[in-house]
Short mmCIF file of C-alpha atoms and ligand atoms in Angstrom, two decimals:
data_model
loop_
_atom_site.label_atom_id
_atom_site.label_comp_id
_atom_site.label_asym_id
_atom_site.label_seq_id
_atom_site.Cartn_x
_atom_site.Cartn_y
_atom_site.Cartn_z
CA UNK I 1 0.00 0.00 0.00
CA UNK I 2 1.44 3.45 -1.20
CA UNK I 3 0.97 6.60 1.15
CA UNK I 4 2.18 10.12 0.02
CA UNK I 5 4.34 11.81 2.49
CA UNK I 6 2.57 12.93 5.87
CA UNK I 7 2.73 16.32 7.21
CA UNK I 8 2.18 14.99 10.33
CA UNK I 9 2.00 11.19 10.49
CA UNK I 10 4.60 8.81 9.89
CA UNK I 11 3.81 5.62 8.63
CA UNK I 12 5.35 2.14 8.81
CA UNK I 13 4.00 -1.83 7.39
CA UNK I 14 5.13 -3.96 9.74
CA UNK I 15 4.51 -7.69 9.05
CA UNK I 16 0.70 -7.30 8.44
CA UNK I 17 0.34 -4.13 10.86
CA UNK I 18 0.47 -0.59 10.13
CA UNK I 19 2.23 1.45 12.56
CA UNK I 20 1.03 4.79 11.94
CA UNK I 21 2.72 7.39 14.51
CA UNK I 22 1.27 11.07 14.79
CA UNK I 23 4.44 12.77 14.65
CA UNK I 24 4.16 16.51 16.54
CA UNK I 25 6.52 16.05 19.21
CA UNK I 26 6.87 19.71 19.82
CA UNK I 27 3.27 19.86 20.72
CA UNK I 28 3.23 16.92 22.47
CA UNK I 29 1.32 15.74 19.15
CA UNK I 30 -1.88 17.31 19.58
CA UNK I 31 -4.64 17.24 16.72
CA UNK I 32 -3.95 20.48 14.61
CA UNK I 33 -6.23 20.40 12.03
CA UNK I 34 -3.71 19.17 9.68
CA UNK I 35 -3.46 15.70 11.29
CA UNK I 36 -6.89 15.47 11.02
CA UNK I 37 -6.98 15.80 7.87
CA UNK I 38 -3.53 13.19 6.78
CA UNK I 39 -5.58 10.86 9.04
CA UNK I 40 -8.91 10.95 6.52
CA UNK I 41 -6.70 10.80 4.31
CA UNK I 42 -4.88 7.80 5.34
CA UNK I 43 -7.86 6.07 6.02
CA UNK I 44 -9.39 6.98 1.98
CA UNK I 45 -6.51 4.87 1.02
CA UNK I 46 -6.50 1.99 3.99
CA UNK I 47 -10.71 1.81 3.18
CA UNK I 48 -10.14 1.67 -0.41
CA UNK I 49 -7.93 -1.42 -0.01
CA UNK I 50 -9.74 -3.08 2.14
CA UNK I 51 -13.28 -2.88 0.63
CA UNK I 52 -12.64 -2.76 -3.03
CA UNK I 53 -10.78 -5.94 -4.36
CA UNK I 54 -7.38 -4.11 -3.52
CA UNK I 55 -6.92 -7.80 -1.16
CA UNK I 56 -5.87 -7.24 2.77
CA UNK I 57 -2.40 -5.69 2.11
CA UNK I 58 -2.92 -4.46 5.75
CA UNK I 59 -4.85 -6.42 8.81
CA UNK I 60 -4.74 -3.86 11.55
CA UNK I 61 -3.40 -0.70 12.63
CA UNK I 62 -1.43 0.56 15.51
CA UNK I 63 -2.02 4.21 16.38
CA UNK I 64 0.50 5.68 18.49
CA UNK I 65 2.00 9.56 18.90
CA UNK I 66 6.30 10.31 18.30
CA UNK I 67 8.23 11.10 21.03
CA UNK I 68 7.54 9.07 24.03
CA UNK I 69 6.16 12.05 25.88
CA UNK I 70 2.90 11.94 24.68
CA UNK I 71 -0.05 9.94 22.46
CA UNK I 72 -1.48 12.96 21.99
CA UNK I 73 -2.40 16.10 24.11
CA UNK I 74 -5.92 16.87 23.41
CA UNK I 75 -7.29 19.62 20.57
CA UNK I 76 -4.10 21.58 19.15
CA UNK I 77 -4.65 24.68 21.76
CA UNK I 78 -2.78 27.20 20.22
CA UNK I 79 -4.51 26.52 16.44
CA UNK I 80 -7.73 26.64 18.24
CA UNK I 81 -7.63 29.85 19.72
CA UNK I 82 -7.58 31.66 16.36
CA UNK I 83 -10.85 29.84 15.32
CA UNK I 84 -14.12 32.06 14.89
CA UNK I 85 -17.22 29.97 15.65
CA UNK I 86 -17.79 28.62 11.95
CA UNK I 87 -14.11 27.20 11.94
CA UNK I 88 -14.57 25.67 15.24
CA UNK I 89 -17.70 24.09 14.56
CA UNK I 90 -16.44 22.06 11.51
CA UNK I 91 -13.55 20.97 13.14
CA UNK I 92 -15.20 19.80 15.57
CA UNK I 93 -17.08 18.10 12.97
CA UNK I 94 -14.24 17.00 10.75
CA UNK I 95 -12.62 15.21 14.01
CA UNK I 96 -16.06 13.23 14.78
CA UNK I 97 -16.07 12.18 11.94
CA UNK I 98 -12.67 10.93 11.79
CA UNK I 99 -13.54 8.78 15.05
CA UNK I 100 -16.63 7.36 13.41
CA UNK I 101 -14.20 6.38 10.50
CA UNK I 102 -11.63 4.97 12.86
CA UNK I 103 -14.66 2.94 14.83
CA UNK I 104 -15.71 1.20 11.56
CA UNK I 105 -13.05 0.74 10.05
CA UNK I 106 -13.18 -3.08 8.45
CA UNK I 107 -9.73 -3.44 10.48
CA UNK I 108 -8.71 -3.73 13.86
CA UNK I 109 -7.07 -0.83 15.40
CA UNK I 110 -4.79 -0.80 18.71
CA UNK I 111 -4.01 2.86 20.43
CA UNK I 112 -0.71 2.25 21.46
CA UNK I 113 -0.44 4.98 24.26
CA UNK I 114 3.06 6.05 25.76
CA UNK I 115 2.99 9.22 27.60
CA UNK I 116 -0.44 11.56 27.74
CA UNK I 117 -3.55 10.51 26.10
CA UNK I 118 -5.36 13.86 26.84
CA UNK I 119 -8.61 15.79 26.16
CA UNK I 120 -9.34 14.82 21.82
CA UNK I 121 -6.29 12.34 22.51
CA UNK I 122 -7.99 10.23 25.05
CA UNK I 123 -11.01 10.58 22.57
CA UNK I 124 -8.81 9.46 19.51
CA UNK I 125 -7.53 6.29 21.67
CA UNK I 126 -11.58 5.59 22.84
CA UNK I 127 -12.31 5.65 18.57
CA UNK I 128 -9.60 2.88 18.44
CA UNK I 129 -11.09 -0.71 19.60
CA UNK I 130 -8.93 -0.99 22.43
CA UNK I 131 -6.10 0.52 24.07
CA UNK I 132 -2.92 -0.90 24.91
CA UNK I 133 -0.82 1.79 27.11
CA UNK I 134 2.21 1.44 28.91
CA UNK I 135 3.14 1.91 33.03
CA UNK I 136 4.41 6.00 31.75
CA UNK I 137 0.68 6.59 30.29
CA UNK I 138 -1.74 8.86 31.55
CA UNK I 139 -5.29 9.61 30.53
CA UNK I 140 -7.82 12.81 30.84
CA UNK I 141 -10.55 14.82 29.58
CA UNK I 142 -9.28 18.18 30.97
CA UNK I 143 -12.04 20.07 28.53
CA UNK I 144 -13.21 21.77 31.55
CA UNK I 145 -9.90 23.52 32.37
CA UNK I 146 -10.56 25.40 29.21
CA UNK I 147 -13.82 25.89 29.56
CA UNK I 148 -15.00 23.21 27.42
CA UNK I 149 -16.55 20.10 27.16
CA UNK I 150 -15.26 16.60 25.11
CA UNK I 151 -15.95 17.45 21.69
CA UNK I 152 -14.59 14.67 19.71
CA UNK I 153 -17.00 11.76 21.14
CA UNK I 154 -15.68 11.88 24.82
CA UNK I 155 -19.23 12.37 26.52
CA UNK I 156 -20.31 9.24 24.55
CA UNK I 157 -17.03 6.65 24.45
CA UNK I 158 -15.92 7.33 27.90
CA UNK I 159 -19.23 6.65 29.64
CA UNK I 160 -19.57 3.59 27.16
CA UNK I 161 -15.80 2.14 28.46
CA UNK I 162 -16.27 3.08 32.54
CA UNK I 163 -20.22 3.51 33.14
CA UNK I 164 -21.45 6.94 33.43
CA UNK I 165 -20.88 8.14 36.78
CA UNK I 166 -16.78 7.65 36.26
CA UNK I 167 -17.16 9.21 33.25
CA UNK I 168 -19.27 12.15 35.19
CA UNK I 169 -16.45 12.04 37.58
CA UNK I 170 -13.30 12.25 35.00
CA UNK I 171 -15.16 15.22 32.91
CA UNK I 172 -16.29 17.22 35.84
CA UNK I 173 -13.00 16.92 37.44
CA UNK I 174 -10.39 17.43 34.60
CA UNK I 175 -8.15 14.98 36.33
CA UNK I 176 -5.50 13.07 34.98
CA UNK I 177 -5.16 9.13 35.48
CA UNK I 178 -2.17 6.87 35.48
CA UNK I 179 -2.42 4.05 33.08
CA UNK I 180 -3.09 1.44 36.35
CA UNK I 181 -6.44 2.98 37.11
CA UNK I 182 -7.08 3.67 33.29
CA UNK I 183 -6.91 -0.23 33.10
CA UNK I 184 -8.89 -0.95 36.54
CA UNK I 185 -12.02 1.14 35.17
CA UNK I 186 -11.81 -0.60 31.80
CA UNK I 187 -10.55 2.15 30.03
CA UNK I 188 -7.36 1.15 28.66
CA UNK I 189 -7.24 -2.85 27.59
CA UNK I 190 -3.59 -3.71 28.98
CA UNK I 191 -0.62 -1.86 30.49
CA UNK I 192 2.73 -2.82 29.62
CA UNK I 193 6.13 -1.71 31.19
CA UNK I 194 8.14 -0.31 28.28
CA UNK I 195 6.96 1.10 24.88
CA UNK I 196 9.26 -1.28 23.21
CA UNK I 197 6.89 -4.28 24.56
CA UNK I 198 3.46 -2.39 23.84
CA UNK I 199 4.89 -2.28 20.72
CA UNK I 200 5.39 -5.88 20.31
CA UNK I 201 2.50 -6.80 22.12
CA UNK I 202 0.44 -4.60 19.63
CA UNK I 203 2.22 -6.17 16.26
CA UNK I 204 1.80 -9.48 18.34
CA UNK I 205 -1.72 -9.12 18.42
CA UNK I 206 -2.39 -7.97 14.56
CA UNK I 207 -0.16 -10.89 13.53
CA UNK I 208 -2.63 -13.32 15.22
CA UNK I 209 -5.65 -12.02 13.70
CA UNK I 210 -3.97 -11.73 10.45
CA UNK I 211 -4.09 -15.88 10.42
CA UNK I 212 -8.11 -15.73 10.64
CA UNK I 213 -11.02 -14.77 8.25
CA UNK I 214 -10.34 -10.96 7.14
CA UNK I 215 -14.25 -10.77 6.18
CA UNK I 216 -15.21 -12.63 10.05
CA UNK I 217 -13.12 -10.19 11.36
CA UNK I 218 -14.58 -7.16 9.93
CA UNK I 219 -18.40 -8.77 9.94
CA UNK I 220 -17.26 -9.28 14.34
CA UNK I 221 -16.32 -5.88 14.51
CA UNK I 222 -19.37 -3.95 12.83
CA UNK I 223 -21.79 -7.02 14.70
CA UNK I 224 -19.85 -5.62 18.18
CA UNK I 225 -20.60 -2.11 17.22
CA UNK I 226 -23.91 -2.02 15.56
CA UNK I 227 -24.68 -4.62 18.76
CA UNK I 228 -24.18 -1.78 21.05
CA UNK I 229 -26.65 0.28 23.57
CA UNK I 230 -29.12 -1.81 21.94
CA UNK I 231 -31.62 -4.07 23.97
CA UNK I 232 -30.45 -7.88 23.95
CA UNK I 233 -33.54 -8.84 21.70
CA UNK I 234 -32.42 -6.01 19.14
CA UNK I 235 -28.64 -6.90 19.90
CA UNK I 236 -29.72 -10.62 19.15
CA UNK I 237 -31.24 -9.93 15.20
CA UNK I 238 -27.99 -8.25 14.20
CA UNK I 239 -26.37 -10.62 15.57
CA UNK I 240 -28.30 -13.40 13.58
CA UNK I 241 -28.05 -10.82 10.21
CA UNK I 242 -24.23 -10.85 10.24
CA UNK I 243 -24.02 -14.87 10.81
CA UNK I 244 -25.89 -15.11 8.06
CA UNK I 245 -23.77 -12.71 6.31
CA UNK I 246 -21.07 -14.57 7.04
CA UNK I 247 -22.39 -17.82 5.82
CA UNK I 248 -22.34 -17.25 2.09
CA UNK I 249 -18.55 -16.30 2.65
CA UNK I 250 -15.71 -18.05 0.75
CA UNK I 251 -13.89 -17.66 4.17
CA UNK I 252 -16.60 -19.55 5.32
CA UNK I 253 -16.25 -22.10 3.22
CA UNK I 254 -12.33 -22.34 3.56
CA UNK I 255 -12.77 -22.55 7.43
CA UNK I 256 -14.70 -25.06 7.43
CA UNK I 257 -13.05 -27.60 4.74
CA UNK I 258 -9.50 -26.66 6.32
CA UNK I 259 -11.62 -27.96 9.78
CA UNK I 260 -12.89 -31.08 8.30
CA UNK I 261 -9.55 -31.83 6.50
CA UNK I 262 -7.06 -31.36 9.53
CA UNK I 263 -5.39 -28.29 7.77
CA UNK I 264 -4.30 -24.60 8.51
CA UNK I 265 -7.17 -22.82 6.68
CA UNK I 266 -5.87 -20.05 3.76
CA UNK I 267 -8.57 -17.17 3.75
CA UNK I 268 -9.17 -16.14 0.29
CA UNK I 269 -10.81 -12.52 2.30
CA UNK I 270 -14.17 -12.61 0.53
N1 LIG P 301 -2.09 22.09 22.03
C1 LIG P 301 -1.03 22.80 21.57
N2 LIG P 301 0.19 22.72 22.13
C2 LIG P 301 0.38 21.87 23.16
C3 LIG P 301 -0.70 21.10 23.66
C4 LIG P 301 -1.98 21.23 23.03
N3 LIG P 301 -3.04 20.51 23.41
N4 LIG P 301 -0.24 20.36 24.69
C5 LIG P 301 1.07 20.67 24.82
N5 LIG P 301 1.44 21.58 23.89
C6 LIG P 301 2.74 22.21 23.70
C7 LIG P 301 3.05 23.20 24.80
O1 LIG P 301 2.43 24.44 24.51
C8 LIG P 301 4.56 23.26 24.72
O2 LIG P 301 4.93 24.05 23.63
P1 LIG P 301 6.16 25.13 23.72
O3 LIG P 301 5.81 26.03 24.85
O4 LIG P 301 7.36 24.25 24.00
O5 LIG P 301 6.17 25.79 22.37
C9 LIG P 301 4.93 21.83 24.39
O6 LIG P 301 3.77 21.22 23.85
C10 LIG P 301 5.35 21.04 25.60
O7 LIG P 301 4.34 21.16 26.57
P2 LIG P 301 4.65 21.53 28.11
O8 LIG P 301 5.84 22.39 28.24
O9 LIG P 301 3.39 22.00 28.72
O10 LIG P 301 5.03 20.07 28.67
P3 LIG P 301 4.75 19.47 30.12
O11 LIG P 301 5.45 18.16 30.14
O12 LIG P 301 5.05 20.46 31.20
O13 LIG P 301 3.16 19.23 30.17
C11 LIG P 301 1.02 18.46 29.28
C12 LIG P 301 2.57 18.33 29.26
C13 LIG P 301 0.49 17.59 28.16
C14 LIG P 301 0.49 17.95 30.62
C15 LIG P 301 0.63 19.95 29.12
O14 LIG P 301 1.29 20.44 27.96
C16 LIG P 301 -0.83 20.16 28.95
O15 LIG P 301 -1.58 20.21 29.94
N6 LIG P 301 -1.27 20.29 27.70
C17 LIG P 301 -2.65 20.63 27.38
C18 LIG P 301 -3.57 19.49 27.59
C19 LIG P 301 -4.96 19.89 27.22
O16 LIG P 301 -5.61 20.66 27.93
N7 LIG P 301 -5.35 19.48 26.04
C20 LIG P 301 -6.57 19.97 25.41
C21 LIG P 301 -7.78 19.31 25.95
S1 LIG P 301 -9.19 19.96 25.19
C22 LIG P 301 -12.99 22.29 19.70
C23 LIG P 301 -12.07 22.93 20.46
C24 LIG P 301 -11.44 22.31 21.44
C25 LIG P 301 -11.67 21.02 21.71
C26 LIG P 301 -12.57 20.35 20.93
C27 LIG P 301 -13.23 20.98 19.94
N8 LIG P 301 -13.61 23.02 18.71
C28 LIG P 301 -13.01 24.29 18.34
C29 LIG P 301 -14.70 22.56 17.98
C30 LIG P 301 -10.92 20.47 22.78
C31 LIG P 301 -10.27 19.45 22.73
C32 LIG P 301 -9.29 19.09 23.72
O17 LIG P 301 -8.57 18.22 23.45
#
């Protein structure tokens, strides 16, 4: 898969991951609107691989920031303050939008958090479908400190990962968390000790889903989300629609002859 060159992202195939690093270290890489937009834009060209016929040159993505200081710090502050209300409002826009494109994504996608994960960072992390972090991570939605609220999905993720009277609490509060209590409330998935074995861990973790069903994969992940806030009934009939989805799948078939014939299944990933 070709990219052009990033402003502000630097990208990286790695076995069947791509590492894709938001690379601002000055700012502690927080979302200007530029890597907003190299992330749509990243994600035009990772979509249009993996939905028309261009195969599964990728099978997940790890999202991490450059720098080891931080993930990224929240809204780009100092870009922000310039804004008149029209400006702000389609950024604000632009950047949902991006996490509803990161959340369905026909991929997996690991935030691989070293350093602060803060205000629209902890919000980008949230859009990914889990979070690894490591023991230097720290999480917040300091929105009120500014005299804001969460305006990239945080009033809706956060409640949806920790139940919403931590979320309440985090929000009203500003405070910052360390990555041990991110992971005790269910926010982040699994700490590590250095970034060097998040890392691994996160490649790790793409390389074993890369040996099952691309199309399962993607058909689990929309089921999971679509599945969501809905009652179990409702839950149960998408649930049923995507198995029998997945039943007219070539995967499918290949699964189940490599079952019956003792043999390491190749997905053809339609
Ligand atoms: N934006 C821009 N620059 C930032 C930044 C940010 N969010 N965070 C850090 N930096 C810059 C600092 O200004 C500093 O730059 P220089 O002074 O060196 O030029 C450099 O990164 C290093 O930061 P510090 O010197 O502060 O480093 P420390 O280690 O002392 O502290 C910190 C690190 C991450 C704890 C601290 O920098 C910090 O508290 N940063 C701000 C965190 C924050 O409040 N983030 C924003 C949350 S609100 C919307 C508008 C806004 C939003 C949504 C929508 N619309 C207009 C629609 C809000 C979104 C948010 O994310």
């Amino acid at each position: 898969m070709n990219f052009p060159t990033f402003e502000t992202l630097a990208t990286e195939q790695q076995g069947n991951a791509l590492l894709v690093t938001v690379n601002r270290p000055k700012a502690m890489n927080a979302l200007a609107q530029q890597v907003v937009e190299d992330l749509h834009t990243l994600l035009d060209i990772v979509e249009e691989h993996a939905r028309h016929g261009g195969g599964w040159p990728v099978r997940g993505i790890v999202l991490t920031g450059a720098g080891g200081k931080a993930f990224v710090a929240g809204a780009d502050i100092r870009e922000m303050s310039a804004m008149e209300a029209a400006a702000a409002s389609a950024y604000s826009a632009r950047t949902q939008d991006l996490t509803l494109r990161l959340e369905s994504l026909p991929l997996p996608v690991i935030a691989a958090v070293d350093g602060f994960a803060l205000g629209g960072g902890c919000e980008l992390a949230m859009a990914c479908d889990f979070i690894y972090a490591t023991e230097a991570a720290s999480f917040g939605q300091p929105e009120v400190n500014l005299g804001l609220v969460p305006g990239f999905g945080g009033s809706v993720r956060l409640q949806q990962l920790v139940g919403p009277a931590r979320a309440k609490e985090l929000i009203f509060t500003g405070h910052r968390i360390h990555a041990s209590e991110a992971e005790r409330i269910g926010l982040v998935h699994t700490v590590f000790s250095t970034a060097t074995e998040m890392h691994d861990a996160a490649r790790a973790t793409i390389e074993d889903i890369a040996t099952k069903s691309p199309v399962a994969v993607a058909n689990a992940k929309a089921t999971i989300n679509a599945t969501a806030g809905r009652t179990t009934a409702e839950g149960l009939e998408v649930e049923n629609w995507s198995f029998r989805q997945a039943f007219g799948t070539e995967d499918m078939q290949e699964g189940v002859r490599a079952f019956l014939a003792k043999e390491t299944p190749s997905f053809p990933g339609r």
